[in-house]
PDB file of C-alpha atoms in Angstrom:
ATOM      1  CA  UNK A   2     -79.269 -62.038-147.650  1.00 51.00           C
ATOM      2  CA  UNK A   3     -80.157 -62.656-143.881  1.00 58.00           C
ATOM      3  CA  UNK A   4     -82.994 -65.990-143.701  1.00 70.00           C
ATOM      4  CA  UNK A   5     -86.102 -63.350-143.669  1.00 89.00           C
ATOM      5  CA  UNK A   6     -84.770 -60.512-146.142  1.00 92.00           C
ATOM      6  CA  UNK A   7     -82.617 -59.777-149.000  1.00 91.00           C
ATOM      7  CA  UNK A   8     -80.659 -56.327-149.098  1.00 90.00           C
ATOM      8  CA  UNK A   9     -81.011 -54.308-152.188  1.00 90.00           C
ATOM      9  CA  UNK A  10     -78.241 -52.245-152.885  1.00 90.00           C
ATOM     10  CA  UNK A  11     -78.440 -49.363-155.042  1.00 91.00           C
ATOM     11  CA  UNK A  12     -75.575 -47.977-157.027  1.00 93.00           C
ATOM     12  CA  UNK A  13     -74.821 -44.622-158.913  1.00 93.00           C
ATOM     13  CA  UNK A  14     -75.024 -46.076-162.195  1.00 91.00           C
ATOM     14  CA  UNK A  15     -73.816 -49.978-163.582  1.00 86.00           C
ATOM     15  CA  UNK A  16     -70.658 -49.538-162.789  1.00 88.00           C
ATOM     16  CA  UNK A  17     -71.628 -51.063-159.382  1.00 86.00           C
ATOM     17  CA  UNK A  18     -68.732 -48.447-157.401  1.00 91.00           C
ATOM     18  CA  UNK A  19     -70.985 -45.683-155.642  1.00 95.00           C
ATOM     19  CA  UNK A  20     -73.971 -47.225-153.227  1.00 95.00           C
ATOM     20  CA  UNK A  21     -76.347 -44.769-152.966  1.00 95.00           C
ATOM     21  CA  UNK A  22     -78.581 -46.775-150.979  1.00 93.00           C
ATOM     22  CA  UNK A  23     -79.791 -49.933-150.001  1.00 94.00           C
ATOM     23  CA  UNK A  24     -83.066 -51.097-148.765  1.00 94.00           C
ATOM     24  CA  UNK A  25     -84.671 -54.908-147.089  1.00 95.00           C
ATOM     25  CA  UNK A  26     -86.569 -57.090-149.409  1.00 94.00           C
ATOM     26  CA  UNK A  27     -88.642 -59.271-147.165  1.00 94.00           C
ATOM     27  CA  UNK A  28     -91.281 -62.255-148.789  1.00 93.00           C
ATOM     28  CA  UNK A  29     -93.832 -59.441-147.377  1.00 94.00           C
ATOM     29  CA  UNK A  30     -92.737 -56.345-149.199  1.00 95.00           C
ATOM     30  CA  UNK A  31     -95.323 -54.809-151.190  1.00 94.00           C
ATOM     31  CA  UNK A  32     -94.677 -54.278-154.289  1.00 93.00           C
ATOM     32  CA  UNK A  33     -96.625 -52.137-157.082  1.00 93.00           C
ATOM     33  CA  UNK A  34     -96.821 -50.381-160.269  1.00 93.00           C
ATOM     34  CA  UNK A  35     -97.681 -47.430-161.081  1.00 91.00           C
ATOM     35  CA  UNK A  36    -101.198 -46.666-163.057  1.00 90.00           C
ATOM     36  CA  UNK A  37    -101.121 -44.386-166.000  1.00 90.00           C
ATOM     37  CA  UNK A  38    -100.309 -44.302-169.843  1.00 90.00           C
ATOM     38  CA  UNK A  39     -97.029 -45.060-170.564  1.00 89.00           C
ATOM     39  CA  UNK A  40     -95.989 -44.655-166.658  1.00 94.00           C
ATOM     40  CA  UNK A  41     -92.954 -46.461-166.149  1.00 96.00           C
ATOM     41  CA  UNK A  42     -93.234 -45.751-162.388  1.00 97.00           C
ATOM     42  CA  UNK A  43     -93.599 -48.460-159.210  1.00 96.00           C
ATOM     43  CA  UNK A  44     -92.733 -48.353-155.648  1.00 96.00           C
ATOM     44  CA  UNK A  45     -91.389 -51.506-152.973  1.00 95.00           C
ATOM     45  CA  UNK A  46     -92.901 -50.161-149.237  1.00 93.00           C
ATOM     46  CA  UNK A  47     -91.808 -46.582-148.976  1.00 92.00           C
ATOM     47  CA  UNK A  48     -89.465 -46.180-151.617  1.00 94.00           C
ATOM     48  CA  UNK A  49     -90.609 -44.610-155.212  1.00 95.00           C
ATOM     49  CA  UNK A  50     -88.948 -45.458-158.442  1.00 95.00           C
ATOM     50  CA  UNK A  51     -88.469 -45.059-162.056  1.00 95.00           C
ATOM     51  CA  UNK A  52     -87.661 -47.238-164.682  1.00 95.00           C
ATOM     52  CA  UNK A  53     -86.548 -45.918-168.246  1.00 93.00           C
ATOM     53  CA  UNK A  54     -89.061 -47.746-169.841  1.00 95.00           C
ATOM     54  CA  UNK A  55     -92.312 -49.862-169.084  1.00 94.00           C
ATOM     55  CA  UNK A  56     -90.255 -53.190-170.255  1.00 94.00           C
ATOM     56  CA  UNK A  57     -87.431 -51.989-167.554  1.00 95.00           C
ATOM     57  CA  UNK A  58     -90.293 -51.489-165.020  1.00 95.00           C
ATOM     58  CA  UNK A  59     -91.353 -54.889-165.801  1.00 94.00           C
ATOM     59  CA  UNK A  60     -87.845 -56.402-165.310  1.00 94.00           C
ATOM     60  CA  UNK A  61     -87.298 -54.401-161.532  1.00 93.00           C
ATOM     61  CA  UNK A  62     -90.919 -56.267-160.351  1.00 95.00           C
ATOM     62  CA  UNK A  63     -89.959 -59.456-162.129  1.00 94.00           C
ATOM     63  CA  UNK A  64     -86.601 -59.636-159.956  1.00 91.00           C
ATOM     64  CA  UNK A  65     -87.956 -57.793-156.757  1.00 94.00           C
ATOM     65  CA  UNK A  66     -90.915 -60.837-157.363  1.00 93.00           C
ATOM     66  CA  UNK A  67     -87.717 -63.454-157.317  1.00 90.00           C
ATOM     67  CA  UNK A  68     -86.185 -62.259-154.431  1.00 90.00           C
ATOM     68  CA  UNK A  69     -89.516 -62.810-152.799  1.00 93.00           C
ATOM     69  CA  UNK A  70     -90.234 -66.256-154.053  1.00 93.00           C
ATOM     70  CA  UNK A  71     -86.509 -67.179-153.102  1.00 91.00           C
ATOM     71  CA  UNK A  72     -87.160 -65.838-149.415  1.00 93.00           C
ATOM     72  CA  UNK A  73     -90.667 -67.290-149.407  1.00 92.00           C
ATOM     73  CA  UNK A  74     -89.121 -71.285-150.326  1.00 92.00           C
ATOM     74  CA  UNK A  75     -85.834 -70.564-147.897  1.00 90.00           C
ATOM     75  CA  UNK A  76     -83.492 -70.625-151.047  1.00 86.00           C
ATOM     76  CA  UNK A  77     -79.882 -70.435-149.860  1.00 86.00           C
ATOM     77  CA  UNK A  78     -78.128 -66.925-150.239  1.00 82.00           C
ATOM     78  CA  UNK A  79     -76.166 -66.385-153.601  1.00 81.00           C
ATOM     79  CA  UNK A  80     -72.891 -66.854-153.762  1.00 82.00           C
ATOM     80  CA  UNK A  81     -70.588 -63.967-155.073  1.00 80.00           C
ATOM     81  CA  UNK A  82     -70.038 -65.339-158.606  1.00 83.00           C
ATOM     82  CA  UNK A  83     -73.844 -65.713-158.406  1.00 76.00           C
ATOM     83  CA  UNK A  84     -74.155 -61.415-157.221  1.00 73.00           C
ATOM     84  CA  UNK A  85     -71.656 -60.356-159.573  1.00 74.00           C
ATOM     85  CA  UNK A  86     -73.998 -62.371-162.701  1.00 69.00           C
ATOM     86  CA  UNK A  87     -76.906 -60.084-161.300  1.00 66.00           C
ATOM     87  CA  UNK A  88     -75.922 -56.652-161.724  1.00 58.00           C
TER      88      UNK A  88
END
């Protein structure tokens, strides 16, 4: 986490070995979910996901939300016992 953004890292699968990709999570990113029945979809700026399951949509926006709120309030960076809790 740099002061103004958070990096998201994004791994093969929960295993937490293979990073596919990683992306910036500033107090600005935008943030939204998908509208439709069912649609477990949302996207953060350019990037387009999808969640297993509307509850597991709900939990990504929940924590992308946190990361902003940290940012937002200048919450020190998380320590690696704090990381390794998160995934």
């Amino acid at each position: 986490q740099d002061e103004d953004k958070a990096r998201l890292v994004l791994y093969e699968n929960e295993q937490c070995k293979v990073n596919v990709s990683e992306m910036f999570i500033t107090e600005r990113s935008i943030c939204c979910e998908k509208i439709g029945i069912n649609c477990s979809c949302f996207s953060v700026e350019d990037h387009q996901f999808s969640a297993r399951s509307l509850s597991e949509r709900k939990l990504w926006l929940r924590a992308i939300s946190n990361l902003k709120v940290k940012l937002q309030n200048r919450a020190p960076p998380p320590e690696d016992e704090d990381l390794s809790h998160y995934r």
